[in-house]
Short mmCIF file of C-alpha atoms in Angstrom, two decimals:
data_model
loop_
_atom_site.label_atom_id
_atom_site.label_comp_id
_atom_site.label_asym_id
_atom_site.label_seq_id
_atom_site.Cartn_x
_atom_site.Cartn_y
_atom_site.Cartn_z
CA MET A 1 40.11 -168.84 338.09
CA PHE A 2 40.49 -172.40 339.31
CA SER A 3 44.25 -172.35 338.66
CA PHE A 4 44.48 -169.03 340.46
CA PHE A 5 42.75 -170.33 343.63
CA LYS A 6 44.76 -173.54 343.39
CA GLY A 7 47.96 -171.54 343.32
CA LYS A 8 46.73 -169.47 346.29
CA LYS A 9 45.93 -172.65 348.18
CA GLU A 10 49.39 -174.13 347.50
CA MET A 11 50.99 -170.89 348.55
CA LYS A 12 48.96 -170.90 351.77
CA ASN A 13 49.90 -174.49 352.54
CA SER A 14 53.56 -173.75 351.87
CA LYS A 15 53.31 -170.69 354.09
CA ASN A 16 51.80 -172.73 356.90
CA GLN A 17 54.53 -175.33 356.57
CA GLN A 18 57.45 -172.94 356.32
CA GLY A 19 56.02 -170.03 358.31
CA ASN A 20 56.53 -167.42 355.56
CA SER A 21 55.92 -166.52 351.93
CA PRO A 22 58.49 -166.85 349.13
CA THR A 23 59.55 -163.26 349.47
CA GLU A 24 59.72 -163.46 353.24
CA SER A 25 61.64 -166.71 352.94
CA THR A 26 64.43 -165.07 351.01
CA ASP A 27 64.55 -162.21 353.46
CA LYS A 28 64.66 -164.30 356.62
CA SER A 29 66.73 -167.26 355.49
CA SER A 30 69.90 -165.27 354.85
CA ASN A 31 69.92 -165.99 351.11
CA ASN A 32 69.54 -169.75 351.62
CA ILE A 33 67.14 -171.82 349.55
CA ASP A 34 63.89 -173.08 351.04
CA THR A 35 62.91 -176.68 351.67
CA SER A 36 59.69 -176.11 349.71
CA LEU A 37 60.04 -176.81 345.99
CA PHE A 38 57.17 -174.47 345.15
CA VAL A 39 58.77 -171.59 347.06
CA ASN A 40 62.10 -172.11 345.31
CA VAL A 41 60.53 -172.13 341.86
CA GLU A 42 58.62 -168.93 342.63
CA ILE A 43 61.83 -167.26 343.77
CA ILE A 44 63.53 -168.21 340.49
CA LYS A 45 60.61 -166.84 338.44
CA LYS A 46 60.57 -163.59 340.37
CA ARG A 47 64.35 -163.10 340.27
CA THR A 48 64.54 -163.75 336.50
CA GLY A 49 61.38 -161.80 335.65
CA ASN A 50 59.73 -165.03 334.48
CA SER A 51 62.00 -164.89 331.42
CA SER A 52 60.98 -167.10 328.53
CA ASP A 53 64.42 -168.71 328.15
CA ILE A 54 64.39 -170.07 331.73
CA VAL A 55 63.29 -173.72 331.51
CA ILE A 56 61.71 -175.22 334.66
CA ARG A 57 60.90 -178.85 334.08
CA PRO A 58 59.47 -181.38 336.55
CA VAL A 59 61.14 -184.81 336.54
CA LYS A 60 59.88 -188.05 338.11
CA LEU A 61 62.64 -190.07 339.69
CA GLY A 62 62.48 -193.69 338.56
CA LYS A 63 62.64 -195.29 342.03
CA PHE A 64 61.14 -192.33 343.88
CA PRO A 65 58.11 -191.16 341.86
CA LYS A 66 56.59 -189.44 344.90
CA VAL A 67 59.64 -187.23 345.48
CA LYS A 68 58.97 -183.98 343.64
CA THR A 69 61.98 -182.91 341.58
CA LYS A 70 62.50 -180.05 339.14
CA ILE A 71 65.45 -179.06 336.98
CA VAL A 72 66.13 -175.48 335.92
CA TYR A 73 68.38 -174.31 333.09
CA VAL A 74 68.73 -171.50 330.53
CA LYS A 75 68.08 -172.27 326.88
CA GLY A 76 71.06 -171.56 324.64
CA LEU A 77 73.60 -171.76 327.46
CA VAL A 78 73.42 -175.52 328.01
CA ASP A 79 74.38 -178.50 325.88
CA ASN A 80 70.99 -180.02 325.05
CA GLN A 81 72.43 -183.48 324.49
CA THR A 82 74.06 -183.48 327.92
CA VAL A 83 70.83 -182.34 329.59
CA ASN A 84 68.64 -184.87 327.78
CA ASP A 85 70.88 -187.95 327.60
CA PHE A 86 73.02 -187.72 330.72
CA LEU A 87 70.81 -185.81 333.14
CA ILE A 88 67.08 -186.22 332.51
CA GLU A 89 67.35 -189.79 331.24
CA ALA A 90 69.59 -190.73 334.18
CA LEU A 91 67.09 -189.28 336.66
CA ILE A 92 64.13 -191.06 335.11
CA ASP A 93 65.83 -194.45 334.66
CA ASN A 94 67.87 -194.56 337.89
CA SER A 95 68.12 -197.97 339.49
CA ALA A 96 69.51 -197.06 342.88
CA SER A 97 68.65 -199.02 345.96
CA GLN A 98 65.20 -198.28 347.38
CA GLU A 99 66.65 -198.42 350.88
CA GLN A 100 67.63 -194.78 350.41
CA ASN A 101 64.03 -193.61 350.56
CA SER A 102 64.31 -190.41 352.60
CA GLN A 103 64.31 -187.04 350.86
CA GLN A 104 67.61 -186.10 352.46
CA GLN A 105 69.20 -189.28 351.14
CA VAL A 106 67.83 -188.80 347.63
CA ILE A 107 69.91 -185.73 346.88
CA ASP A 108 73.11 -187.51 347.95
CA MET A 109 72.14 -190.55 345.91
CA ILE A 110 71.59 -188.41 342.80
CA ALA A 111 74.93 -186.68 343.21
CA GLU A 112 76.89 -189.88 343.81
CA ASP A 113 75.16 -192.64 341.84
CA VAL A 114 72.69 -191.30 339.27
CA VAL A 115 73.89 -188.27 337.32
CA ALA A 116 76.44 -189.30 334.67
CA VAL A 117 78.02 -185.86 334.33
CA GLY A 118 81.53 -184.91 335.38
CA GLY A 119 81.00 -181.72 337.39
CA ILE A 120 78.35 -181.69 340.12
CA LYS A 121 78.23 -179.88 343.46
CA LYS A 122 75.76 -179.12 346.22
CA SER A 123 74.89 -175.60 347.34
CA SER A 124 72.27 -173.84 349.45
CA ASP A 125 73.19 -170.24 348.60
CA TRP A 126 70.97 -168.43 346.09
CA ASP A 127 73.71 -166.15 344.77
CA GLU A 128 75.94 -169.11 344.01
CA LEU A 129 73.09 -171.05 342.39
CA PHE A 130 72.09 -168.11 340.17
CA THR A 131 75.70 -167.69 339.13
CA GLU A 132 75.85 -171.37 338.18
CA LEU A 133 72.52 -171.12 336.36
CA MET A 134 73.56 -168.11 334.28
CA SER A 135 76.89 -169.79 333.49
CA GLY A 136 75.11 -172.61 331.63
CA ASN A 137 74.81 -175.18 334.41
CA THR A 138 71.61 -177.03 335.33
CA ILE A 139 70.13 -176.80 338.85
CA ILE A 140 68.27 -179.75 340.44
CA PHE A 141 65.76 -178.93 343.20
CA ILE A 142 64.26 -181.69 345.36
CA GLU A 143 61.27 -181.28 347.66
CA GLY A 144 62.21 -181.23 351.32
CA ASN A 145 65.88 -180.33 350.77
CA ASN A 146 67.39 -177.01 351.74
CA ALA A 147 70.18 -177.56 349.20
CA ALA A 148 70.27 -177.98 345.42
CA LEU A 149 72.60 -179.63 342.95
CA SER A 150 74.47 -177.74 340.24
CA VAL A 151 75.34 -179.96 337.27
CA SER A 152 77.93 -178.94 334.67
CA THR A 153 76.05 -178.77 331.38
CA GLN A 154 77.66 -175.75 329.74
CA GLY A 155 77.42 -175.71 325.98
CA GLY A 156 75.48 -173.88 323.30
CA GLU A 157 76.66 -172.53 319.99
CA ARG A 158 80.28 -171.37 319.90
CA ARG A 159 82.71 -170.36 317.19
CA SER A 160 85.00 -173.19 316.22
CA ILE A 161 88.79 -172.98 316.33
CA GLN A 162 89.90 -171.05 313.26
CA GLU A 163 92.99 -169.34 311.89
CA SER A 164 94.01 -166.06 313.47
CA THR A 165 92.93 -162.91 311.62
CA THR A 166 95.09 -160.44 313.56
CA ASN A 167 98.29 -162.48 314.08
CA VAL A 168 98.67 -164.09 310.68
CA SER A 169 100.78 -167.25 310.72
CA ILE A 170 103.14 -168.05 307.82
CA ARG A 171 104.97 -170.85 309.59
CA GLY A 172 103.68 -172.52 312.71
CA SER A 173 100.34 -173.45 314.19
CA LYS A 174 97.24 -172.17 312.41
CA GLU A 175 95.07 -172.49 315.52
CA ALA A 176 93.75 -169.35 317.16
CA PHE A 177 91.82 -168.67 320.34
CA ASN A 178 88.04 -168.33 320.27
CA GLU A 179 85.50 -166.90 322.73
CA SER A 180 85.45 -169.93 325.06
CA ILE A 181 87.83 -169.65 328.01
CA GLU A 182 87.86 -173.44 328.50
CA THR A 183 88.88 -174.00 324.88
CA ASN A 184 91.59 -171.34 325.06
CA ILE A 185 93.12 -172.83 328.21
CA ALA A 186 93.04 -176.29 326.64
CA LEU A 187 94.88 -175.01 323.53
CA VAL A 188 97.77 -173.83 325.69
CA ARG A 189 97.79 -177.04 327.74
CA ARG A 190 98.20 -179.03 324.54
CA ILE A 191 101.48 -177.20 323.95
CA ILE A 192 102.81 -177.16 327.53
CA ASN A 193 102.16 -180.64 328.90
CA SER A 194 103.42 -179.96 332.40
CA PRO A 195 101.74 -180.16 335.81
CA ASP A 196 103.63 -176.98 336.70
CA LEU A 197 101.29 -175.03 334.42
CA TRP A 198 98.99 -173.59 337.09
CA ILE A 199 95.66 -171.82 336.60
CA GLU A 200 93.73 -169.63 339.04
CA SER A 201 90.14 -168.63 338.25
CA MET A 202 87.86 -165.88 339.50
CA LYS A 203 84.74 -163.99 338.47
CA ILE A 204 84.85 -160.25 337.78
CA GLY A 205 81.83 -158.02 337.18
CA LYS A 206 78.86 -157.53 339.46
CA MET A 207 76.37 -158.13 336.64
CA THR A 208 78.27 -160.13 334.02
CA LYS A 209 80.27 -162.27 336.49
CA THR A 210 82.81 -162.89 333.74
CA ASP A 211 85.17 -165.84 334.14
CA VAL A 212 88.78 -164.65 334.34
CA SER A 213 91.77 -166.98 334.75
CA ILE A 214 95.46 -166.34 335.22
CA MET A 215 97.96 -168.89 333.92
CA TYR A 216 101.63 -169.22 334.78
CA ILE A 217 104.34 -171.85 335.10
CA ASN A 218 105.16 -172.52 338.72
CA GLY A 219 108.86 -172.06 339.40
CA ILE A 220 109.47 -169.95 336.28
CA ALA A 221 107.15 -166.99 336.87
CA LYS A 222 108.18 -164.58 339.63
CA ASN A 223 106.06 -164.87 342.78
CA GLU A 224 106.08 -161.10 343.25
CA ILE A 225 104.55 -160.52 339.81
CA ILE A 226 101.99 -163.29 340.33
CA GLU A 227 100.88 -161.73 343.60
CA GLU A 228 100.69 -158.29 341.97
CA VAL A 229 98.46 -159.67 339.20
CA ARG A 230 96.16 -161.28 341.79
CA LYS A 231 95.95 -158.06 343.78
CA ARG A 232 95.10 -155.89 340.78
CA LEU A 233 92.43 -158.30 339.51
CA LYS A 234 90.77 -158.65 342.90
CA ARG A 235 90.69 -154.87 343.25
CA ILE A 236 88.44 -154.51 340.20
CA GLU A 237 84.84 -153.56 341.04
CA ILE A 238 82.80 -152.97 337.91
CA ASP A 239 79.34 -153.88 336.64
CA GLY A 240 80.52 -155.79 333.60
CA VAL A 241 83.57 -157.05 331.72
CA LEU A 242 82.68 -157.33 328.03
CA GLU A 243 86.18 -157.84 326.65
CA SER A 244 89.76 -158.21 327.83
CA GLY A 245 90.26 -154.51 327.09
CA PHE A 246 88.27 -153.72 330.28
CA ILE A 247 90.76 -155.73 332.33
CA GLU A 248 93.73 -154.23 330.48
CA GLN A 249 92.67 -150.65 331.22
CA LEU A 250 92.00 -151.37 334.89
CA ILE A 251 95.28 -153.13 335.76
CA GLU A 252 97.93 -151.34 333.67
CA ASP A 253 100.68 -149.38 335.40
CA GLN A 254 100.50 -146.18 333.37
CA THR A 255 97.37 -144.68 331.83
CA ASN A 256 98.80 -141.36 330.57
CA THR A 257 100.51 -142.89 327.56
CA THR A 258 99.55 -143.96 324.08
CA PHE A 259 101.86 -146.98 324.14
CA PRO A 260 100.48 -150.33 325.38
CA THR A 261 102.01 -151.73 328.55
CA ILE A 262 100.10 -155.03 328.32
CA HIS A 263 100.53 -157.37 325.36
CA HIS A 264 97.64 -159.30 323.85
CA THR A 265 97.70 -162.11 321.33
CA GLU A 266 95.34 -164.48 319.54
CA ARG A 267 97.83 -167.34 319.09
CA PRO A 268 98.31 -170.21 321.57
CA ASP A 269 101.96 -170.74 320.61
CA GLY A 270 102.65 -167.07 321.35
CA VAL A 271 101.16 -167.46 324.83
CA ALA A 272 103.17 -170.65 325.40
CA GLY A 273 106.41 -168.92 324.40
CA ASN A 274 105.75 -166.03 326.79
CA LEU A 275 104.87 -168.41 329.63
CA LEU A 276 108.19 -170.21 329.17
CA GLU A 277 109.96 -166.86 329.63
CA GLY A 278 108.19 -166.32 332.95
CA ARG A 279 105.27 -164.13 331.94
CA ILE A 280 101.67 -164.49 333.15
CA ALA A 281 98.67 -164.97 330.85
CA ILE A 282 95.23 -163.56 331.67
CA PHE A 283 92.27 -165.31 330.01
CA VAL A 284 88.88 -163.58 329.81
CA ASN A 285 85.76 -165.46 328.80
CA GLY A 286 84.03 -164.11 325.70
CA THR A 287 87.11 -162.83 323.87
CA PRO A 288 89.78 -164.53 321.71
CA PHE A 289 92.52 -162.19 322.96
CA VAL A 290 94.72 -163.28 325.87
CA LEU A 291 96.65 -160.68 327.88
CA MET A 292 100.35 -161.18 328.64
CA VAL A 293 102.16 -159.40 331.49
CA PRO A 294 104.69 -157.94 331.97
CA ALA A 295 105.04 -156.50 328.44
CA LEU A 296 108.20 -154.83 327.15
CA PHE A 297 108.51 -152.36 324.31
CA MET A 298 110.54 -154.72 322.12
CA ASP A 299 107.93 -157.47 322.50
CA PHE A 300 105.62 -155.58 320.14
CA PHE A 301 108.16 -155.85 317.30
CA GLN A 302 108.64 -159.58 317.67
CA SER A 303 106.64 -162.53 316.44
CA VAL A 304 106.64 -166.12 317.60
CA GLU A 305 107.57 -167.07 314.04
CA ASP A 306 110.93 -165.35 314.52
CA TYR A 307 112.01 -168.40 316.49
CA TYR A 308 110.83 -170.82 313.80
CA GLU A 309 113.19 -169.41 311.15
CA ARG A 310 116.98 -169.20 311.00
CA PHE A 311 118.50 -166.48 313.15
CA ASP A 312 119.88 -164.46 310.21
CA ILE A 313 116.49 -164.32 308.47
CA SER A 314 114.67 -163.44 311.70
CA SER A 315 117.25 -160.76 312.55
CA ALA A 316 116.86 -159.14 309.15
CA ILE A 317 113.07 -159.12 309.47
CA ARG A 318 113.25 -157.62 312.99
CA LEU A 319 115.60 -154.91 311.78
CA LEU A 320 113.19 -154.17 308.93
CA ARG A 321 110.30 -153.89 311.41
CA THR A 322 112.26 -151.36 313.45
CA ILE A 323 112.98 -149.26 310.35
CA ILE A 324 109.30 -149.50 309.35
CA PHE A 325 108.25 -148.22 312.77
CA PHE A 326 110.53 -145.17 312.49
CA ILE A 327 109.22 -144.44 309.00
CA SER A 328 105.63 -144.53 310.26
CA LEU A 329 106.68 -142.28 313.15
CA VAL A 330 108.70 -139.53 311.44
CA GLY A 331 108.01 -139.84 307.69
CA PRO A 332 105.93 -136.65 307.17
CA ALA A 333 107.98 -134.80 309.82
CA VAL A 334 111.23 -135.35 307.86
CA TYR A 335 109.60 -133.96 304.72
CA ILE A 336 108.26 -130.91 306.58
CA ALA A 337 111.60 -130.15 308.24
CA ALA A 338 113.62 -130.62 305.04
CA THR A 339 111.38 -128.48 302.80
CA THR A 340 110.74 -125.75 305.39
CA PHE A 341 114.07 -125.25 307.22
CA HIS A 342 116.80 -127.43 305.73
CA GLN A 343 116.56 -127.14 301.93
CA GLU A 344 120.36 -127.33 301.74
CA MET A 345 120.21 -130.98 302.83
CA ILE A 346 118.15 -131.95 299.76
CA PRO A 347 120.08 -132.81 296.56
CA THR A 348 119.88 -129.97 294.05
CA LYS A 349 118.00 -131.83 291.31
CA LEU A 350 115.48 -133.20 293.82
CA ALA A 351 115.06 -129.77 295.41
CA VAL A 352 114.28 -128.25 292.00
CA ILE A 353 111.65 -130.94 291.31
CA ILE A 354 110.01 -130.46 294.71
CA ALA A 355 110.03 -126.67 294.32
CA ALA A 356 108.40 -126.95 290.88
CA GLN A 357 105.68 -129.22 292.24
CA ARG A 358 105.01 -126.97 295.23
CA GLU A 359 104.87 -123.82 293.15
CA SER A 360 101.09 -123.99 292.77
CA VAL A 361 100.34 -125.34 296.28
CA PRO A 362 98.84 -122.55 298.43
CA PHE A 363 99.62 -124.15 301.81
CA PRO A 364 102.86 -124.60 303.71
CA ALA A 365 104.27 -128.12 304.01
CA PHE A 366 102.84 -128.63 307.51
CA ILE A 367 99.25 -127.78 306.51
CA GLU A 368 99.68 -129.87 303.38
CA ALA A 369 100.81 -132.89 305.41
CA LEU A 370 98.08 -132.32 308.00
CA ILE A 371 95.37 -132.32 305.31
CA MET A 372 96.65 -135.55 303.76
CA GLU A 373 97.12 -137.30 307.12
CA ILE A 374 93.61 -136.44 308.32
CA THR A 375 92.15 -137.45 304.94
CA PHE A 376 93.91 -140.80 305.07
CA GLU A 377 92.79 -141.42 308.65
CA ILE A 378 89.19 -140.76 307.55
CA LEU A 379 89.55 -143.25 304.70
CA ARG A 380 91.14 -145.83 306.98
CA GLU A 381 88.37 -145.55 309.58
CA ALA A 382 85.68 -145.66 306.90
CA GLY A 383 87.21 -148.81 305.41
CA ILE A 384 87.14 -150.52 308.82
CA ARG A 385 83.53 -149.56 309.65
CA MET A 386 82.03 -150.26 306.24
CA PRO A 387 80.68 -153.74 305.39
CA LYS A 388 83.47 -156.17 304.53
CA ALA A 389 82.34 -156.59 300.93
CA ILE A 390 82.80 -152.91 300.05
CA GLY A 391 85.13 -151.63 302.78
CA SER A 392 88.39 -152.37 300.96
CA THR A 393 86.97 -151.07 297.67
CA ILE A 394 86.00 -147.74 299.20
CA SER A 395 89.43 -147.36 300.81
CA ILE A 396 91.35 -148.04 297.60
CA VAL A 397 89.09 -146.07 295.24
CA GLY A 398 88.72 -143.23 297.74
CA ALA A 399 92.49 -142.90 298.19
CA LEU A 400 93.16 -142.95 294.45
CA VAL A 401 90.37 -140.54 293.50
CA ILE A 402 90.94 -138.07 296.33
CA GLY A 403 94.73 -138.17 295.94
CA GLN A 404 94.61 -137.60 292.19
CA ALA A 405 91.95 -134.89 292.49
CA ALA A 406 93.92 -133.10 295.22
CA ILE A 407 97.06 -133.06 293.03
CA GLN A 408 95.18 -131.77 289.97
CA ALA A 409 93.47 -129.11 292.09
CA GLY A 410 96.84 -127.92 293.37
CA ILE A 411 95.97 -128.49 297.02
CA VAL A 412 98.85 -130.91 297.67
CA SER A 413 102.00 -131.85 295.81
CA PRO A 414 102.68 -135.34 294.36
CA VAL A 415 105.70 -135.79 296.65
CA MET A 416 103.50 -135.24 299.72
CA VAL A 417 101.07 -137.92 298.51
CA ILE A 418 104.00 -140.33 298.14
CA VAL A 419 105.33 -139.51 301.62
CA VAL A 420 101.94 -139.94 303.30
CA SER A 421 101.25 -143.17 301.39
CA MET A 422 104.59 -144.68 302.40
CA THR A 423 103.95 -143.68 306.01
CA ALA A 424 100.51 -145.31 305.95
CA ILE A 425 101.86 -148.52 304.46
CA ALA A 426 104.60 -148.58 307.10
CA SER A 427 102.01 -148.26 309.87
CA PHE A 428 100.16 -151.28 308.43
CA ALA A 429 103.41 -153.29 308.42
CA THR A 430 103.99 -152.78 312.15
CA PRO A 431 103.38 -156.19 313.83
CA SER A 432 101.33 -154.86 316.75
CA TYR A 433 98.15 -152.94 315.98
CA ALA A 434 98.30 -151.21 319.38
CA VAL A 435 101.81 -149.86 318.69
CA ALA A 436 100.76 -148.82 315.17
CA ILE A 437 97.94 -146.71 316.62
CA SER A 438 100.38 -145.14 319.08
CA ALA A 439 102.73 -144.27 316.21
CA ARG A 440 99.86 -142.65 314.32
CA LEU A 441 99.16 -140.35 317.27
CA VAL A 442 102.79 -139.54 318.13
CA ARG A 443 103.40 -138.79 314.43
CA PHE A 444 101.44 -135.53 314.79
CA MET A 445 103.71 -134.45 317.66
CA PHE A 446 106.74 -134.93 315.40
CA MET A 447 105.01 -132.99 312.61
CA VAL A 448 104.37 -130.01 314.91
CA SER A 449 107.97 -130.13 316.20
CA ALA A 450 109.36 -130.28 312.65
CA ALA A 451 107.16 -127.37 311.53
CA THR A 452 108.33 -125.30 314.51
CA PHE A 453 112.07 -125.98 314.83
CA GLY A 454 112.94 -128.28 311.93
CA PHE A 455 115.28 -131.19 312.61
CA TYR A 456 116.19 -129.66 315.97
CA GLY A 457 112.54 -129.92 316.99
CA MET A 458 112.43 -133.54 315.82
CA ILE A 459 115.50 -134.39 317.89
CA LEU A 460 113.92 -132.73 320.92
CA ALA A 461 110.66 -134.66 320.37
CA PHE A 462 112.64 -137.90 319.99
CA ILE A 463 114.46 -137.27 323.29
CA ILE A 464 111.13 -136.61 325.02
CA LEU A 465 109.75 -139.83 323.55
CA VAL A 466 112.74 -141.91 324.73
CA VAL A 467 112.54 -140.40 328.22
CA HIS A 468 108.82 -141.13 328.33
CA LEU A 469 109.27 -144.75 327.25
CA SER A 470 112.09 -145.22 329.75
CA SER A 471 109.84 -143.99 332.56
CA LEU A 472 107.09 -146.52 331.87
CA ARG A 473 106.66 -149.73 333.85
CA SER A 474 104.74 -152.92 333.18
CA PHE A 475 103.93 -154.57 336.51
CA GLY A 476 107.04 -153.00 337.96
CA VAL A 477 109.37 -154.08 335.14
CA PRO A 478 111.04 -151.22 333.17
CA TYR A 479 109.32 -150.90 329.79
CA MET A 480 112.53 -150.51 327.76
CA THR A 481 114.26 -153.56 329.25
CA PRO A 482 116.83 -154.83 328.21
CA LEU A 483 117.88 -151.58 326.47
CA ALA A 484 117.20 -149.26 329.41
CA PRO A 485 118.41 -150.53 331.80
CA PHE A 486 120.88 -152.19 329.49
CA ILE A 487 121.32 -155.92 330.12
CA ARG A 488 124.04 -157.23 327.86
CA GLU A 489 123.18 -160.93 327.95
CA GLU A 490 119.54 -160.21 327.02
CA ALA A 491 120.21 -157.61 324.32
CA GLY A 492 120.69 -160.40 321.79
CA ASP A 493 116.94 -160.91 321.61
CA THR A 494 115.78 -157.39 320.76
CA ILE A 495 116.31 -155.81 317.35
CA VAL A 496 118.28 -158.87 316.24
CA ARG A 497 117.91 -162.51 317.24
CA ARG A 498 120.82 -164.66 318.30
CA GLN A 499 121.25 -168.36 317.63
CA LEU A 500 118.66 -170.61 319.24
CA TRP A 501 121.26 -172.56 321.23
CA ASP A 502 122.58 -169.32 322.73
CA TYR A 503 119.40 -168.81 324.79
CA LYS A 504 120.81 -169.97 328.11
CA LYS A 505 119.00 -167.56 330.43
CA ARG A 506 115.49 -166.21 330.76
CA PRO A 507 114.81 -162.46 331.29
CA LYS A 508 116.03 -161.96 334.85
CA LEU A 509 113.63 -159.09 335.62
CA ILE A 510 110.64 -161.24 334.60
CA SER A 511 111.45 -164.85 335.42
CA GLY A 512 111.96 -166.36 338.84
CA ARG A 513 114.15 -169.12 337.42
CA ASN A 514 116.82 -167.47 335.31
CA LYS A 515 118.44 -170.50 333.67
CA VAL A 516 116.76 -172.00 330.61
CA GLY A 517 116.12 -175.73 330.81
CA GLN A 518 118.31 -176.93 327.96
CA GLY A 519 121.60 -178.73 327.55
CA GLU A 520 124.94 -177.03 327.79
CA ASP A 521 125.92 -177.60 324.17
CA GLN A 522 122.94 -177.58 321.80
CA LYS A 523 124.90 -176.36 318.79
CA PRO A 524 124.56 -178.71 315.80
CA HIS A 525 127.53 -181.04 315.26
CA PRO A 526 127.34 -182.35 311.70
CA PRO A 527 129.43 -185.40 310.74
CA GLY A 528 132.78 -184.97 309.02
CA PRO A 529 133.40 -185.31 305.27
CA CYS A 530 132.36 -188.57 303.65
CA THR A 531 135.15 -191.19 303.65
CA MET A 532 133.56 -193.66 301.25
CA LYS A 533 135.67 -194.75 298.28
CA ASN A 534 134.57 -194.50 294.68
CA SER A 535 134.35 -198.27 294.50
CA ASP A 536 131.79 -198.22 297.32
CA TYR A 537 129.56 -195.88 295.28
CA ASP A 538 129.90 -198.17 292.28
CA LYS A 539 128.79 -201.14 294.35
CA GLY A 540 125.81 -199.20 295.64
CA ASP A 541 126.78 -199.71 299.29
#
């Protein structure tokens, strides 16, 4: 009861001094903080619902013990060592001149001479202060001041830098992005040590206020594309951004397509390579995936490791990836068309074997393939959603048991199981998971076309697919560049990879500076044959 009346008395005194209550203060002061420390603390408690993780701690200033001061921060979002050692201890043990004894001078003294933390700024706006507070910064309130200090103390538990799980590296850096946007930006800066690497930051999400940054190299990236990225990001009005996928879906050019028009990666060297070509990176706090725009269709079949190996090896691997993609796209459809409409195209001995196996199968080839495809998709999804310890086991055992049982029951033929298995393996071998999912969906369109018109239906479906891909844009850049429109000097970095010293120009539809910054003649010039005499070898010279 005593504490209750004491609180009422303090509230009354504050009201007499300020002329209003805490609630009225926020209404009449146009969202500015109050000069009363008690009123400000009450506003924080009311706005946060008196949450248990909001720490409000009084601090006595060493040279100004009569000046009431309180710090406010959120447990788990701050670095405790920074708060304790560099903030609280600095406030308690400050040795500033006592000549600065006014309350208005104290806040400037703390900002300039006392706090030993890098980032500190003054603000009087409640929305800005709450944003800083929920971002992991510490707020310092001082009695008699209508402004507060925001001190950079962000920290808490974060996942350390680890190896990428989605973009596996055989040769090259093993570092991968994590959920901290500051760490991710720093990883790219370690690779590109140039002041021309510019970063622009903003907050997106009315509730989450997620940190989003765009990164580009000034002079290389096109100004038109940079401005388009800014415009699309600023146009977003949404309650929350939980992952970069929210941003991707809200800024892409075309939504009525299964193919991705924005590339994402988990590797810093991949982002650095794209930046050097003139692309723009979009970092989102809370996710290890960085978006790259514009994205071209051939980008999804390339890996940054292609440039670490010899050109002949990389070209062979890229060609293999292209073949793998077509297998995952039309594998079952070829089998359906050949066994249903074009038996004459199958060698005689193979046709006899397939006919003997299908003799007891009660379904046509299309229904047979549809059953196996749906069954495999169920097993694949179950393996992903199950706990890691048993997920792979269930997928392997389930595929073997169901496949063998289906063959023995006469529901499907052994050849169909082989075709579907090869198609599934090919989809796993596609470098980009987003493109692999698109192939899985488009595969059913090819199956229906093959079951309806045979190879003629497949050709028609393929033409429709090419026309669709050619109509797509990624931030205004044609999706099939440099194949459609065909750009001869850039075609050497698509299905095959030319020699590293032949890269003299950047993609002209993406980059603002077309010429690559390298010497005119970078081709290796090994020395001529050895001219030493046999006697020199004998002497050991």
